[in-house]
Coordinates of C-alpha atoms in Angstrom, one line a residue:
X920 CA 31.8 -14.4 -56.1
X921 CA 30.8 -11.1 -57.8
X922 CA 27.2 -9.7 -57.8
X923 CA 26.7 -11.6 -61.7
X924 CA 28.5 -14.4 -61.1
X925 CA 27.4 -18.0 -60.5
X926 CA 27.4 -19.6 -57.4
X927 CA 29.5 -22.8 -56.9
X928 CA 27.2 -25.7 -56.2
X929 CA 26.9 -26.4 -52.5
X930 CA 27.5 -29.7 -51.3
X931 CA 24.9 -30.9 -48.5
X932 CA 27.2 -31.1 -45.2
X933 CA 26.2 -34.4 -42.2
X934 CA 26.0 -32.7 -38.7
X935 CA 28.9 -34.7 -37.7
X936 CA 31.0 -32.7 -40.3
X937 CA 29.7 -29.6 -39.1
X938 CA 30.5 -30.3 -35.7
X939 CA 33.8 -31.4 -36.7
X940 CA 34.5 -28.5 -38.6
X941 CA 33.3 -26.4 -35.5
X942 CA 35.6 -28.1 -33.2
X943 CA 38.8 -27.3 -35.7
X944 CA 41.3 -24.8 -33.7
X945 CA 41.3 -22.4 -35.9
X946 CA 38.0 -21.9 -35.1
X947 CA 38.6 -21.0 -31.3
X948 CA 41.5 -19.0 -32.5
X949 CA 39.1 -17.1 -34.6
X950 CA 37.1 -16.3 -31.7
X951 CA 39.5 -14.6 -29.3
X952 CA 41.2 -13.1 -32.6
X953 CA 37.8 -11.7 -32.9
X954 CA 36.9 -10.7 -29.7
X955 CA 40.4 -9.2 -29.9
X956 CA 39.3 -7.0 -33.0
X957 CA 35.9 -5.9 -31.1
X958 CA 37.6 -5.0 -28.1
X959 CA 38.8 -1.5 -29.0
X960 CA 36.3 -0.4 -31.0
X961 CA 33.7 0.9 -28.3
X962 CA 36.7 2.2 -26.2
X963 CA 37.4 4.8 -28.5
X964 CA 33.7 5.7 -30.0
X965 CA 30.6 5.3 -28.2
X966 CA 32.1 4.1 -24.4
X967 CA 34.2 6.9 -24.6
X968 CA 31.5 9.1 -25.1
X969 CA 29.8 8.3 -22.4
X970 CA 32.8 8.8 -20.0
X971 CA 33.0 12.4 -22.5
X972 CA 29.8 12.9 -21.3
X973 CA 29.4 11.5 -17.7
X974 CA 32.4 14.0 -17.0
X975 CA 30.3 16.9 -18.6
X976 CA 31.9 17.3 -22.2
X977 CA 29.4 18.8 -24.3
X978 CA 27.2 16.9 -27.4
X979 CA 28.8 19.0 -29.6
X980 CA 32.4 17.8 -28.6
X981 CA 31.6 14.3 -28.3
X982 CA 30.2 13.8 -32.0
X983 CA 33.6 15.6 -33.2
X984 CA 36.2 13.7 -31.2
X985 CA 34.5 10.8 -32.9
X986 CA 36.0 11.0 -35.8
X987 CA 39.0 9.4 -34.3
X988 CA 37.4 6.6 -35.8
X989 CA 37.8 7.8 -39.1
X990 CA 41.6 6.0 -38.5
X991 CA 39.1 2.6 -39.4
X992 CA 38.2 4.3 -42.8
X993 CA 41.4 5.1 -43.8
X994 CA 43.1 1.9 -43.5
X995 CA 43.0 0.9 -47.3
X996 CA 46.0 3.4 -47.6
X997 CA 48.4 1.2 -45.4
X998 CA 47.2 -2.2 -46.4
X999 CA 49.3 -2.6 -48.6
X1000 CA 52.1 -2.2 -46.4
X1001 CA 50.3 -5.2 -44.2
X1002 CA 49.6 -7.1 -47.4
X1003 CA 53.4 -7.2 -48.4
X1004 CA 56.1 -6.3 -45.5
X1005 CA 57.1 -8.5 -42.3
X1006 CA 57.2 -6.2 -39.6
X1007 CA 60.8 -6.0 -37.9
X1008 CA 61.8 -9.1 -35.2
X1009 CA 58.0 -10.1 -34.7
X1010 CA 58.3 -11.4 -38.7
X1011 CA 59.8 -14.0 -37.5
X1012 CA 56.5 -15.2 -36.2
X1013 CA 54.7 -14.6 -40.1
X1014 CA 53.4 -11.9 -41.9
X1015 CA 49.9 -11.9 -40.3
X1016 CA 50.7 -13.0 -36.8
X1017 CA 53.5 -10.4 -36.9
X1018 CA 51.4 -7.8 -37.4
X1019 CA 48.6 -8.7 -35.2
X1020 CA 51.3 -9.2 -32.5
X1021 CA 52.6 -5.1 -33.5
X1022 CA 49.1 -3.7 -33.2
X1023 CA 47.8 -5.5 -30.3
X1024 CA 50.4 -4.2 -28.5
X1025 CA 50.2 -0.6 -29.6
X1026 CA 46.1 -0.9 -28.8
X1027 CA 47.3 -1.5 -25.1
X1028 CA 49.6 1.1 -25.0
X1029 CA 46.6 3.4 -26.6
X1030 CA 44.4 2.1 -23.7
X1031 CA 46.5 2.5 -20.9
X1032 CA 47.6 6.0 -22.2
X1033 CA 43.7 7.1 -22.2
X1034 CA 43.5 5.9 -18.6
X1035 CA 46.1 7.7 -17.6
X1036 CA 45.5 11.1 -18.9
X1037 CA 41.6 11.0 -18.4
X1038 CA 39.6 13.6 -19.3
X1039 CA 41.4 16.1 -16.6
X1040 CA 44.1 15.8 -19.1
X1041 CA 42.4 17.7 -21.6
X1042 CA 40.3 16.8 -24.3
X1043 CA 43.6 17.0 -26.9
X1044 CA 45.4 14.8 -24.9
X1045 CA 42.9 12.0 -24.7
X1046 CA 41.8 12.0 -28.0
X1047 CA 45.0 11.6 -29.4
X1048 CA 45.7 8.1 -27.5
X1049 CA 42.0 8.0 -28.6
X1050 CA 43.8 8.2 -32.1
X1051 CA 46.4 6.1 -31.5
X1052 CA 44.1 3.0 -30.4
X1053 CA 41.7 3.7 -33.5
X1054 CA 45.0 3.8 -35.8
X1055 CA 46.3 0.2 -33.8
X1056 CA 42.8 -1.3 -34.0
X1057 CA 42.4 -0.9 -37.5
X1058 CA 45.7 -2.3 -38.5
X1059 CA 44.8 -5.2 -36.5
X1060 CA 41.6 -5.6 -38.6
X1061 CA 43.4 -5.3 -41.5
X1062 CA 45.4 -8.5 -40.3
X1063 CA 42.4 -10.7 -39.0
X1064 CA 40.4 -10.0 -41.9
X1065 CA 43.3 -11.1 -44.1
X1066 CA 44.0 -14.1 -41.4
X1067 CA 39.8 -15.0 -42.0
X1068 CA 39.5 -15.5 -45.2
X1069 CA 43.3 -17.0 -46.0
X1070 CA 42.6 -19.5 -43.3
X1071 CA 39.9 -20.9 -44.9
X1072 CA 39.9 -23.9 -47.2
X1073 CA 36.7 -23.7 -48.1
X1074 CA 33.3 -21.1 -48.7
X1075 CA 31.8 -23.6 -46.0
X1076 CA 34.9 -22.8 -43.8
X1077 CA 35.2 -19.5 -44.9
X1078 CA 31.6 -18.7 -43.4
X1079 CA 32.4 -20.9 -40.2
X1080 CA 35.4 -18.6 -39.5
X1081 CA 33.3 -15.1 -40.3
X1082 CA 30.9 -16.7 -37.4
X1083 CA 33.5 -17.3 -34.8
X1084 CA 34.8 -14.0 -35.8
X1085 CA 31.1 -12.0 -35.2
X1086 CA 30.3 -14.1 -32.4
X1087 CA 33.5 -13.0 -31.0
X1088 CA 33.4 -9.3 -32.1
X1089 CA 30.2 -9.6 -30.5
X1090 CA 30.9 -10.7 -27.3
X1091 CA 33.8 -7.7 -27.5
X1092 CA 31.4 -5.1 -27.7
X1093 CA 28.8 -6.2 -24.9
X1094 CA 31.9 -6.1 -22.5
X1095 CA 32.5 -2.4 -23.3
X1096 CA 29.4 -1.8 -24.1
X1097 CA 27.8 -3.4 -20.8
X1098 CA 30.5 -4.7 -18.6
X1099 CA 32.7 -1.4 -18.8
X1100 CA 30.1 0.8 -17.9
X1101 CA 29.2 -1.2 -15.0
X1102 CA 32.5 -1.3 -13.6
X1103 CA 32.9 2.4 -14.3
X1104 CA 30.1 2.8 -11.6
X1105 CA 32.0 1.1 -9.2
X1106 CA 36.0 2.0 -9.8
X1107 CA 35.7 4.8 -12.1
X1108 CA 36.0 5.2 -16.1
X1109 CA 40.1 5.4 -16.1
X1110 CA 41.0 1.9 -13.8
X1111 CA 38.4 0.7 -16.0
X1112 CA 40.3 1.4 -19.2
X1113 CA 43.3 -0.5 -17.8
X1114 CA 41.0 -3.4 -17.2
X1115 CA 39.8 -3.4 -20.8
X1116 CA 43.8 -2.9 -21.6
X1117 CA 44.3 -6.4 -20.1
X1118 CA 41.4 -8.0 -21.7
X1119 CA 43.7 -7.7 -24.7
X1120 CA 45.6 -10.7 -23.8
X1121 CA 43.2 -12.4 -25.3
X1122 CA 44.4 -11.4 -28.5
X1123 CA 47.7 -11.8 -28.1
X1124 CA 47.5 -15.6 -26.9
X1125 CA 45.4 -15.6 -30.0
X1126 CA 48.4 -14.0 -31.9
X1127 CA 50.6 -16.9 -31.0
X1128 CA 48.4 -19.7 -31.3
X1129 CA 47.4 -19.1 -34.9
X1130 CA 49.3 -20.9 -37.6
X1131 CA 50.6 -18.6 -40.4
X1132 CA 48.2 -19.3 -43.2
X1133 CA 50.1 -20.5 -46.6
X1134 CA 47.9 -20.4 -49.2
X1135 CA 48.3 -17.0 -50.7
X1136 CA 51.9 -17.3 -50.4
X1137 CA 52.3 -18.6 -54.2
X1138 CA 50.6 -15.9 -55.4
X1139 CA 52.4 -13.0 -53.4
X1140 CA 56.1 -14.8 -54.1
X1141 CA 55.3 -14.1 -57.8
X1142 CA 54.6 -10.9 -57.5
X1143 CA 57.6 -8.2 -57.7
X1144 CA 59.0 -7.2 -54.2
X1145 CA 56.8 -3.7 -52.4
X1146 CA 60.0 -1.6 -53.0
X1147 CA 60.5 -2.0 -56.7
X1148 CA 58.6 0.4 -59.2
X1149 CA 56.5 -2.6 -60.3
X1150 CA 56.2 -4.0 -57.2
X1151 CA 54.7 -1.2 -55.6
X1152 CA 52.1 -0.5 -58.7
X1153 CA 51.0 -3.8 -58.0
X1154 CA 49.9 -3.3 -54.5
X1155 CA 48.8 0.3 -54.4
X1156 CA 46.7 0.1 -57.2
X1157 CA 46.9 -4.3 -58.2
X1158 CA 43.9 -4.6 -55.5
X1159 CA 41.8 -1.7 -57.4
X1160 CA 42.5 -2.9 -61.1
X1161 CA 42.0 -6.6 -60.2
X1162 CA 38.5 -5.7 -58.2
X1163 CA 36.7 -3.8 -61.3
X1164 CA 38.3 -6.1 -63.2
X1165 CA 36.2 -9.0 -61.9
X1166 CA 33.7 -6.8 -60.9
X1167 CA 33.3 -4.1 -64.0
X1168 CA 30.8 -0.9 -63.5
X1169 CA 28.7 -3.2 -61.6
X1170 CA 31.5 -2.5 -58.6
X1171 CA 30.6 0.8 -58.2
X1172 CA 27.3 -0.2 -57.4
X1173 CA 28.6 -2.7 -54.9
X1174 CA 30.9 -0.4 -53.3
X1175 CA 27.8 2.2 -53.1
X1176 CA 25.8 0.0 -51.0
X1177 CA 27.9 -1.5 -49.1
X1178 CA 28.9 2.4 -48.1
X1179 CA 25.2 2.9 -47.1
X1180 CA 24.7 -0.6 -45.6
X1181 CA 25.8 0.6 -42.2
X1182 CA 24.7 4.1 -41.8
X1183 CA 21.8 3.4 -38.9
X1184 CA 23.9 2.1 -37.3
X1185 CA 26.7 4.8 -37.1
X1186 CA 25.6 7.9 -37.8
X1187 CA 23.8 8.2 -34.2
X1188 CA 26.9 6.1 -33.1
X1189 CA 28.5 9.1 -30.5
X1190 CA 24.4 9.7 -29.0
X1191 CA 23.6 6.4 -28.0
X1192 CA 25.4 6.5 -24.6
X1193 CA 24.8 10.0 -24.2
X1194 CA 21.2 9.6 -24.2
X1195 CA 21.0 6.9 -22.1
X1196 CA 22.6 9.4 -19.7
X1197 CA 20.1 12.3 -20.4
X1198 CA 17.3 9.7 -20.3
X1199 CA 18.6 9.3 -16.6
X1200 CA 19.1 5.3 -17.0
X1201 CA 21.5 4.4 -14.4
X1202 CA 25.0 2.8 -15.3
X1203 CA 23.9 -0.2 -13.9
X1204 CA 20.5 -0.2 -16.0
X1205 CA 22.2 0.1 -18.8
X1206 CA 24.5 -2.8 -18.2
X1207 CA 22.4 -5.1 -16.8
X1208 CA 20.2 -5.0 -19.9
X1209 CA 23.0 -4.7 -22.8
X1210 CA 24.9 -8.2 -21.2
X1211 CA 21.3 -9.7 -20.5
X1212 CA 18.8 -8.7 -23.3
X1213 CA 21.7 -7.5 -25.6
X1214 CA 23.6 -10.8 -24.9
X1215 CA 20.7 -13.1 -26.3
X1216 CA 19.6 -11.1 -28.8
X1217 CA 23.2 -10.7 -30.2
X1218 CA 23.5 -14.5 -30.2
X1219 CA 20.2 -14.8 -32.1
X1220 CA 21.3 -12.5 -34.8
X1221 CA 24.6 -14.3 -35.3
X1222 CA 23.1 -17.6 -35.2
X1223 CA 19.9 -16.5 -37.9
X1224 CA 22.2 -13.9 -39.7
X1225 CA 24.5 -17.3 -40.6
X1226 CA 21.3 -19.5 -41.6
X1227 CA 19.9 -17.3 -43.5
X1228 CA 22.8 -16.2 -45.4
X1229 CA 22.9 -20.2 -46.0
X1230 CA 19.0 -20.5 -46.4
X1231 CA 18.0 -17.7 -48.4
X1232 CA 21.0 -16.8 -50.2
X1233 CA 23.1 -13.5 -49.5
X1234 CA 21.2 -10.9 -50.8
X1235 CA 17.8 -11.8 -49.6
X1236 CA 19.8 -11.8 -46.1
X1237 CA 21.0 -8.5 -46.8
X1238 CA 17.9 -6.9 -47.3
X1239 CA 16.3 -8.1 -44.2
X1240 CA 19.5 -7.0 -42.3
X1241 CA 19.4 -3.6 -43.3
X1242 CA 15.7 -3.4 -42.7
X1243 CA 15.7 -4.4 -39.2
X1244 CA 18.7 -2.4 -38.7
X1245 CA 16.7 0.6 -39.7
X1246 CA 13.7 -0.2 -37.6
X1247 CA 16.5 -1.0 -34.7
X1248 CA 17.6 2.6 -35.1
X1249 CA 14.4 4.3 -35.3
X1250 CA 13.2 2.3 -32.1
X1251 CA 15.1 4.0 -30.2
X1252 CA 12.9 7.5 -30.4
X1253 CA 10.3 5.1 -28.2
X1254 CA 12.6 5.8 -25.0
X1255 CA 11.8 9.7 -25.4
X1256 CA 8.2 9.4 -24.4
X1257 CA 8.7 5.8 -22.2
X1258 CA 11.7 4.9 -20.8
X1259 CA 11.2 2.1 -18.3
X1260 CA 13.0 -1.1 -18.3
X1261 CA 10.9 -3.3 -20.0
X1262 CA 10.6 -0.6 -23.0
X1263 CA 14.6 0.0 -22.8
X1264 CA 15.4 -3.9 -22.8
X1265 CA 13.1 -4.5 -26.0
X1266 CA 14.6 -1.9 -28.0
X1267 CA 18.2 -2.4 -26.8
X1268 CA 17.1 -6.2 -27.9
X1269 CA 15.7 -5.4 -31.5
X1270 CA 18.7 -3.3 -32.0
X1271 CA 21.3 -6.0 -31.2
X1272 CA 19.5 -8.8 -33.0
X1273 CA 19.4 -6.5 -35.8
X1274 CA 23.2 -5.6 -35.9
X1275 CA 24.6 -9.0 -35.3
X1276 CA 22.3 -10.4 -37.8
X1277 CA 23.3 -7.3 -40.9
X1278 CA 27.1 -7.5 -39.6
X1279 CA 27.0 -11.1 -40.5
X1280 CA 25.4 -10.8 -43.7
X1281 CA 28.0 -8.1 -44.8
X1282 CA 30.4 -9.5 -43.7
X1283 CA 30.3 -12.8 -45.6
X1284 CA 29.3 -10.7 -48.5
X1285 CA 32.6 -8.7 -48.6
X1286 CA 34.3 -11.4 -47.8
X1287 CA 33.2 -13.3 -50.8
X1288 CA 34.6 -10.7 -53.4
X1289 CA 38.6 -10.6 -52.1
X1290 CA 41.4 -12.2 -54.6
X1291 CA 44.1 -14.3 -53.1
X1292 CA 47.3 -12.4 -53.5
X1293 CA 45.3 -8.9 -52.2
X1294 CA 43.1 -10.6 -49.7
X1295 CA 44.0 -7.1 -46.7
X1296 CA 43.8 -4.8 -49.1
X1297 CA 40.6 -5.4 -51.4
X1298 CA 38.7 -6.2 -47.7
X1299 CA 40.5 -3.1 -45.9
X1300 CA 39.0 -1.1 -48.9
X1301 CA 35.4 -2.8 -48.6
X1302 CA 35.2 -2.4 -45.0
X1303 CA 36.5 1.1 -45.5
X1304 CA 34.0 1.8 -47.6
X1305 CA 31.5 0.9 -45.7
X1306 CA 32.4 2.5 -42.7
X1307 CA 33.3 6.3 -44.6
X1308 CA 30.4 7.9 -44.8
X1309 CA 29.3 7.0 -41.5
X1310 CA 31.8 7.7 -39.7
X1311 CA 31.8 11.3 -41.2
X1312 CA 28.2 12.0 -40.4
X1313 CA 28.4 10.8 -37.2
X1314 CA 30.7 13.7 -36.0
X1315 CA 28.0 15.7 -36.6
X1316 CA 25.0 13.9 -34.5
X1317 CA 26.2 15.7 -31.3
X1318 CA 25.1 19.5 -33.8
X1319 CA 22.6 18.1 -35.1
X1320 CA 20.7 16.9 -31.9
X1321 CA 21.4 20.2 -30.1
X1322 CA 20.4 22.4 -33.2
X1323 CA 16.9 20.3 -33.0
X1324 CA 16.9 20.7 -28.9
X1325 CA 15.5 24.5 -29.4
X1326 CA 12.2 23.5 -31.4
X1327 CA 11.6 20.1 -29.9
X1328 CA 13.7 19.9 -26.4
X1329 CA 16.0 17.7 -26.0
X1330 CA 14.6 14.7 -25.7
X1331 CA 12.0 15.2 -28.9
X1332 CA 15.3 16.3 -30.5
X1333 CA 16.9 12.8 -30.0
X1334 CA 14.2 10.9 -30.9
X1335 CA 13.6 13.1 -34.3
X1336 CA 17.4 12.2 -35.1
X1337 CA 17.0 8.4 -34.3
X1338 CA 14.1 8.3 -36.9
X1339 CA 15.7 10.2 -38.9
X1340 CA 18.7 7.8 -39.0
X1341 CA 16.5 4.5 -38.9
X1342 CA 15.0 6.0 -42.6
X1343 CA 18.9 5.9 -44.3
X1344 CA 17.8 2.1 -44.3
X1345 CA 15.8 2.6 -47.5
X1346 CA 18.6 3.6 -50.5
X1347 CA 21.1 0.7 -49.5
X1348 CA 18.3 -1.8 -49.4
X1349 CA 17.1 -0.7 -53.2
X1350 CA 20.7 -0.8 -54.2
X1351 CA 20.9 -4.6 -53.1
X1352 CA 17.4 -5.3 -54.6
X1353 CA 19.3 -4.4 -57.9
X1354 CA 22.2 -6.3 -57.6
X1355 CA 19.8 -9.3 -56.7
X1356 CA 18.3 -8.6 -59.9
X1357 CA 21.1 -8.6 -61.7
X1358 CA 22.8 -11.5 -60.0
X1359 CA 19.2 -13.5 -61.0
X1360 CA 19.4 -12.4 -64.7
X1361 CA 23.1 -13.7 -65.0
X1362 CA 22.6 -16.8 -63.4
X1363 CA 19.4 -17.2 -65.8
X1364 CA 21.3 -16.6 -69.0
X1365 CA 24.4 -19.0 -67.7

């Protein structure tokens, strides 16, 4: 479905169909492949900051070591590779599971390598398993996201899947965002690392339980194999022709907000933890409130980001999502000036509801717009696009919060940032006002 492009008609579903669709196995595989997919991300971005920073790195060098996430940005370049080649031996279990089977494992090895060198090991050192877990986790992406939307027999499904998969993700990121730091406070950052290493089973069951979805195979067996000259065309640049193909100039406007869609949320990505810590919030504080508040609220943004996607169509759910997500953001300046619990768990809840309920929303809107035949590779480059720009400003919070620290100390110089941030909300949600507007005047000239 492009931004212009008529809807199919929806039929009305009984609950007993829903909850039969629900109870489907793929759907609890989806789950654990999503938690799988959310497990790593923390782990090598904002968590690991706040080990940076518990162990005394400075701002400066946590907001640059961040850009070991930029390995999530990147991954439209070796899509294709995932799109069209079986991995050695573990092909044997499919294309998709193969791979997720090949990257799972390298994010444990990642994991366990970061644990062991720890931050005595030097900041080179870490941050290149750092690297290597980034690089493994986004090749697993790649795979899921391909295994989400191939697995699906229907748009109902398909959305039913992208749920499992946030709730999931979800559930991922509260453990290291919540449960990790707690247990840090108790055994220490690096046998907490393993820990989250093991926790990665869960994706590897996953990896083995999921069937090997068939229904693009028709359309990649007719295409020319990877390592002829045709072949390779096809799936370097196939992905790009056939998506403005579909999508024509209107694509570049699609691709421009869905760039923008998530910078509140990322470009003070590397601060969060860090303030927490110079706000003097306790370890425990902080996870007692992200797995109780944060919990709930996450739920509640899945659970509405879904219905409303359903309710009130995708782009009016897209411009509440990055509205609240701005507001989220720009919340958190509150815990400059009061920082007690009851403060703290409100805005940790606003944010949360307000991420689960945007991720949703983009989620099922990118997902919408893949082909069949280039299903990794056109989502690998929407979810790269989206995640570009952020993830290069955010290397810079850590300068940018200690080059406002001299005029406004540095609390007054985190909370400047975080409004700052919450304000990028405004140019993505024009862009999808327009492409509203132009979906509307298609649909009323059809």
């Amino acid at each position: 479905m492009t931004a212009t492009s008529t809807p199919a008609p929806r039929r009305k579903r009984t609950a007993m169909q829903v909850l039969a669709s629900v109870r489907q196995p793929k759907v609890a595989v989806m789950l654990a492949l999503g938690f799988s997919s959310g497990l790593p991300f923390l782990l090598t971005a904002n968590t690991f900051g706040y080990w940076l920073r518990d162990e005394g790195t400075s701002l400066k060098a946590i907001g640059f070591i961040s850009w070991v996430g930029l390995a999530y940005t990147m991954k439209v370049f070796w899509a294709p590779i995932v799109d069209r080649v079986d991995v050695p031996l573990l092909g044997r279990l499919g294309r998709r599971r193969g791979w997720m089977l090949l990257s799972q494992l390298a994010v444990i090895l990642g994991l366990i390598g970061m644990a062991a060198v720890g931050t005595a090991g030097g900041l080179t050192t870490i941050g290149a398993f750092a690297l290597l877990t980034a690089f493994a986790s986004a090749t697993q992406d790649i795979t899921i996201d391909a295994w989400r939307i191939e697995a699906a027999d229907n748009s109902d499904e398909l959305g039913l899947l992208t749920s499992a998969y946030q709730l999931g993700y979800r559930i991922a990121l509260l453990v290291t965002d919540a449960l990790v730091i707690a247990a840090a406070a108790r055994i220490g950052w690096q046998p907490s690392y393993v820990v989250m290493a093991a926790l990665m089973s869960v994706g590897v069951a996953a990896s083995f339980l999921a069937f090997e979805p068939k229904r693009a195979d028709e359309v990649l067996h007719a295409k020319a194999p990877l390592w002829t000259p045709r072949g390779f065309f096809d799936a370097v640049v196939g992905p790009f022709i056939d998506f403005f193909a579909k999508h024509r100039a209107i694509g570049l406007i699609m691709l421009l907000a869905v760039a923008l869609y998530r910078l509140p949320d990322f470009v003070m990505g590397p601060m969060y933890n860090p303030y927490y810590h110079d706000l003097g919030l306790t370890k425990d504080t902080v996870a007692l409130v992200r797995g109780s508040m944060g919990l709930f609220a996450t739920f509640a943004g899945i659970a509405l980001g879904g219905f409303a996607s359903i309710r009130l169509g995708v782009f009016r759910s897209l411009m509440i999502g990055v509205l609240i997500e701005g507001l989220g953001t720009a919340a958190f300046a509150i815990l400059a000036f009061h920082a007690d619990m009851p403060t703290f768990a409100a805005v940790m809840g606003l944010d949360s509801f307000a991420q689960a309920f945007a991720g949703v929303a983009l989620v099922a809107y990118m997902s919408s717009l893949t082909s069949l035949g280039y299903t990794a590779t056109q989502y690998a480059l929407l979810s790269s696009t989206y995640a570009l720009l952020g993830k290069v400003l955010k290397g810079f919070s850590g300068a940018a919060v200690e080059a406002l620290t001299p005029a406004h100390g540095l609390l007054g110089a985190y909370a400047t940032a975080f409004i700052a941030t919450g304000l990028m909300a405004i140019p993505p949600a024009l862009l999808f006002l327009l492409l509203g507007a132009l979906n509307k005047r298609h649909v009323a000239g059809a």
